[in-house]
Amino acid sequence: MFAFQQTHSCLEAEGRHMATITMPTTPARTRIAPSPTGDPHVGTAYIALFNKALAVRSKGQFLLRIEDTDRERYVEGSEKMIFEALRWLSLDYDEGPDVGGPHAPYRQSERSAIYKKAVDDLLSRKQAYRCFCTAARLEQMRSDMKARKEQPGYDRTCRKLSEDDARAKLAEGVACVVRLAVPLEGQTAFEDGLRGKTVFENRTIDDQVLLKSDGLPKYHLANVVDDHEMRITHVIRAEEWITSTPKHVLLYRAFGWEAPAFCHMPLLRNKDKSKISKRKNPTSLIWYRDEGFLPEALVNFLGLMGYSMSDQREIFTKEEFIADFDISRVGTTGPVFDLQKLEHVNGEWIQKRISLDDFVRRISAHWKGKYDEALVRKLAPLIQPRIKKLKEWSDYADSFFFGCPDYKTEELSGKRTPAEAAAILDRTIALVAGAPSFEHKALEEAAKAAAAEANMKPRDFLAAVFVAVTGKPVAPPLFDSMEILGRDETLARLRKARAKLA
RNA sequence: GGCCCCAUCGUCUAGCCCGGUUAGGACAGAAGCCUCUCAAGCUUCAGGCAGGGGUUCAAAUCCCCUUGGGGUCACCA
């Protein structure tokens, strides 16, 4: 039903980057299924991008499902942040909790009846069984196994329970979970769309808990039931799920359902190559937004992690990425999430890919009106080519809005003596006071002439002036700054600086 | 530790499937040019096929082993 081509050689192919499926020729339905357990995660956006790409490319649908079956880890407000973050990145979904859709509800906590029915079905066909073991017993069992150096896993005590015994315990009201009756022998294999065939020995697969004693499903159950009910055709998820895939395959089989295609993306990594984590790397999408990364740039960078464009372009829009997208170009090696490269990509976007007007809009939005709009407009062309993150705007702009910071004498005099710097400032004050035009070109010519008169190179002459006017050694160009500041303010600053050197 | 995944410059990667390249690009680094600071731009430099066996006239590319890294082993997802 959800057919996709498998290449004939896929079973023998062992080389790397060996995608075993081709792009679907029928509409694919994909999904992202985050848990609302905290700040929206950069990995969620990463996986969402690839799922979205496949859906759009195949003219299918991309949906959002909230996996909120863990009451312990549930964080209030997290779900809303997920919605907002995905929209911020333009990774919007065709179906989801806040947009609805034909398979609603899209929140697992609201689908209990569906899981209950599914589990009853499994139970009645002996594909699953009730387990009455207490947490304490399980813990004891595990530590015993560990002491004996055995592989940990449920010892299947309750699987041997007679139907009558189980019924009796149930009647007594003993708390229980439902476990999947995993075949004791044989193998379970699946074809990973990116990696080829992967085989697991069934004896290494635990009798997974499907339904918790609180009546809520565990991930494995909910995930399989929902993907089936929601007609998901391709599951693109992170590599960490590979080892649970055979459990899912077994579940599909137990239900008698056809499994979707699985593609396991490489995990985003910290610098030390471990799975990306907030202790070692910023992972919150909120952080990236607050830092002044453009959503376009973040998506662009995420695309670079795990994919390479067919023409090797590194700066591209989401649309360009999707247009190029081909499963066979998706990588399998875990990419280190390099903030420096992200900053480079963001810089390319800020400096070259957005218009001046757009830049102004984004600065205003990022700083929430902290800066006067008219002045932002004047300054924007000077600052846009100089920053890599919206957050850096303040470094260049503040002295135009909030006054000149106090001068550091060392910065003012620079490589010259304070007396020499003072002389230069005196000359500049006279020049600025008498300048017929306060247009930056005219100022520049006049200043350079003065430098020549003083028998100095422009850069030497202007060093002190630069700091005097802009307040710091890193700022927009001097003469443009003067023009924007105006004659009075420029003179005031020069005099204040001169006084500092007296 | 068992099982599973992965392996080209420090990092992201092209090349691998369909063996023959001076192994290409980007970020970061170094040097220089340009220059009113900082950016940008331009020109250079440095840096890699994890190791070992095969197969072959020829291996980054195909096969095997080793090593290394990662993931996973919950009434979390």
mmCIF file of C-alpha atoms (C1' of nucleotides) in Angstrom, chain A residues 14 16-17 35 67 69-70 73 142 151 195 198 209 212-213 218-219 239-241 243 269 273 275 306 308 312 314 333 336 341 344 352 386 396 448 459 462 466 473 475 477-478, chain B residues 1-8 10-17 24-29 35-41 49 60 62-64 69-77:
data_model
loop_
_atom_site.group_PDB
_atom_site.id
_atom_site.type_symbol
_atom_site.label_atom_id
_atom_site.label_comp_id
_atom_site.label_asym_id
_atom_site.label_seq_id
_atom_site.Cartn_x
_atom_site.Cartn_y
_atom_site.Cartn_z
ATOM 1 C CA GLU A 14 27.446 -2.937 2.185
ATOM 2 C CA ARG A 16 28.626 3.415 3.061
ATOM 3 C CA HIS A 17 26.047 6.035 2.116
ATOM 4 C CA SER A 35 7.622 14.986 23.797
ATOM 5 C CA GLU A 67 3.958 12.224 22.591
ATOM 6 C CA THR A 69 2.309 9.856 27.696
ATOM 7 C CA ASP A 70 4.919 10.401 30.380
ATOM 8 C CA ARG A 73 8.444 14.426 32.568
ATOM 9 C CA ARG A 142 18.022 -6.651 37.390
ATOM 10 C CA GLN A 151 22.261 -9.501 30.101
ATOM 11 C CA ARG A 195 21.694 1.746 5.970
ATOM 12 C CA THR A 198 19.687 -4.824 9.930
ATOM 13 C CA VAL A 209 6.097 -2.928 28.340
ATOM 14 C CA LYS A 212 1.916 1.171 31.932
ATOM 15 C CA SER A 213 0.053 0.479 35.151
ATOM 16 C CA LYS A 218 4.544 3.459 26.483
ATOM 17 C CA TYR A 219 6.296 4.915 23.511
ATOM 18 C CA GLU A 239 19.662 6.838 15.040
ATOM 19 C CA GLU A 240 19.061 6.249 18.738
ATOM 20 C CA TRP A 241 15.867 4.438 17.730
ATOM 21 C CA THR A 243 17.630 -0.791 18.444
ATOM 22 C CA ARG A 269 26.909 15.361 18.143
ATOM 23 C CA LYS A 273 31.117 13.118 19.393
ATOM 24 C CA LYS A 275 24.927 12.620 21.334
ATOM 25 C CA GLY A 306 23.346 14.963 7.262
ATOM 26 C CA SER A 308 24.873 17.563 0.916
ATOM 27 C CA GLN A 312 27.659 21.244 -3.217
ATOM 28 C CA GLU A 314 26.223 25.369 1.277
ATOM 29 C CA THR A 333 27.905 9.638 9.916
ATOM 30 C CA VAL A 336 29.438 17.466 15.098
ATOM 31 C CA LYS A 341 30.014 27.045 11.139
ATOM 32 C CA HIS A 344 29.241 31.564 9.355
ATOM 33 C CA LYS A 352 23.997 38.553 1.700
ATOM 34 C CA ARG A 386 29.445 43.520 9.783
ATOM 35 C CA TYR A 396 27.976 48.426 16.903
ATOM 36 C CA LYS A 448 42.776 62.677 4.870
ATOM 37 C CA ARG A 459 45.097 55.075 9.561
ATOM 38 C CA LEU A 462 42.457 58.559 12.370
ATOM 39 C CA PHE A 466 37.855 56.873 15.499
ATOM 40 C CA PRO A 473 37.847 50.510 18.454
ATOM 41 C CA ALA A 475 32.406 50.371 15.235
ATOM 42 C CA PRO A 477 32.975 53.448 9.567
ATOM 43 C CA LEU A 478 34.131 56.741 11.044
ATOM 44 C "C1'" G B 1 29.771 -5.908 28.820
ATOM 45 C "C1'" G B 2 25.815 -7.929 24.949
ATOM 46 C "C1'" C B 3 23.534 -6.149 20.655
ATOM 47 C "C1'" C B 4 23.320 -2.493 16.809
ATOM 48 C "C1'" C B 5 25.150 1.742 13.870
ATOM 49 C "C1'" C B 6 29.245 4.508 11.905
ATOM 50 C "C1'" A B 7 34.506 5.580 9.935
ATOM 51 C "C1'" U B 8 37.890 11.031 3.862
ATOM 52 C "C1'" G B 10 40.515 19.989 13.673
ATOM 53 C "C1'" U B 11 34.940 20.454 11.911
ATOM 54 C "C1'" C B 12 30.953 19.888 7.844
ATOM 55 C "C1'" U B 13 31.589 17.275 3.467
ATOM 56 C "C1'" A B 14 32.337 15.797 -2.416
ATOM 57 C "C1'" G B 15 34.305 11.487 -4.476
ATOM 58 C "C1'" C B 16 32.314 5.295 -2.929
ATOM 59 C "C1'" C B 17 26.897 2.291 -5.576
ATOM 60 C "C1'" G B 24 37.819 18.792 -4.552
ATOM 61 C "C1'" G B 25 35.001 22.515 -1.652
ATOM 62 C "C1'" A B 26 33.370 25.133 2.941
ATOM 63 C "C1'" C B 27 34.216 26.627 8.252
ATOM 64 C "C1'" A B 28 38.046 27.308 11.613
ATOM 65 C "C1'" G B 29 43.734 28.330 11.611
ATOM 66 C "C1'" U B 35 41.746 49.412 4.166
ATOM 67 C "C1'" C B 36 39.395 55.184 8.642
ATOM 68 C "C1'" U B 37 38.320 50.447 13.117
ATOM 69 C "C1'" C B 38 35.787 45.909 12.606
ATOM 70 C "C1'" A B 39 33.748 43.084 8.945
ATOM 71 C "C1'" A B 40 33.594 41.904 3.819
ATOM 72 C "C1'" G B 41 36.577 40.888 -0.510
ATOM 73 C "C1'" C B 49 41.317 8.458 2.846
ATOM 74 C "C1'" A B 60 39.387 6.327 -0.733
ATOM 75 C "C1'" C B 62 34.930 -4.024 -3.678
ATOM 76 C "C1'" C B 63 35.644 -8.154 0.407
ATOM 77 C "C1'" C B 64 37.475 -9.695 5.407
ATOM 78 C "C1'" G B 69 33.903 6.414 17.966
ATOM 79 C "C1'" G B 70 28.711 6.377 18.906
ATOM 80 C "C1'" G B 71 23.882 4.514 20.253
ATOM 81 C "C1'" U B 72 20.994 1.192 23.078
ATOM 82 C "C1'" C B 73 19.913 -2.229 26.853
ATOM 83 C "C1'" A B 74 13.266 1.640 32.064
ATOM 84 C "C1'" C B 75 6.066 1.052 34.132
ATOM 85 C "C1'" C B 76 11.487 7.903 29.520
ATOM 86 C "C1'" A B 77 10.780 9.323 24.816
#
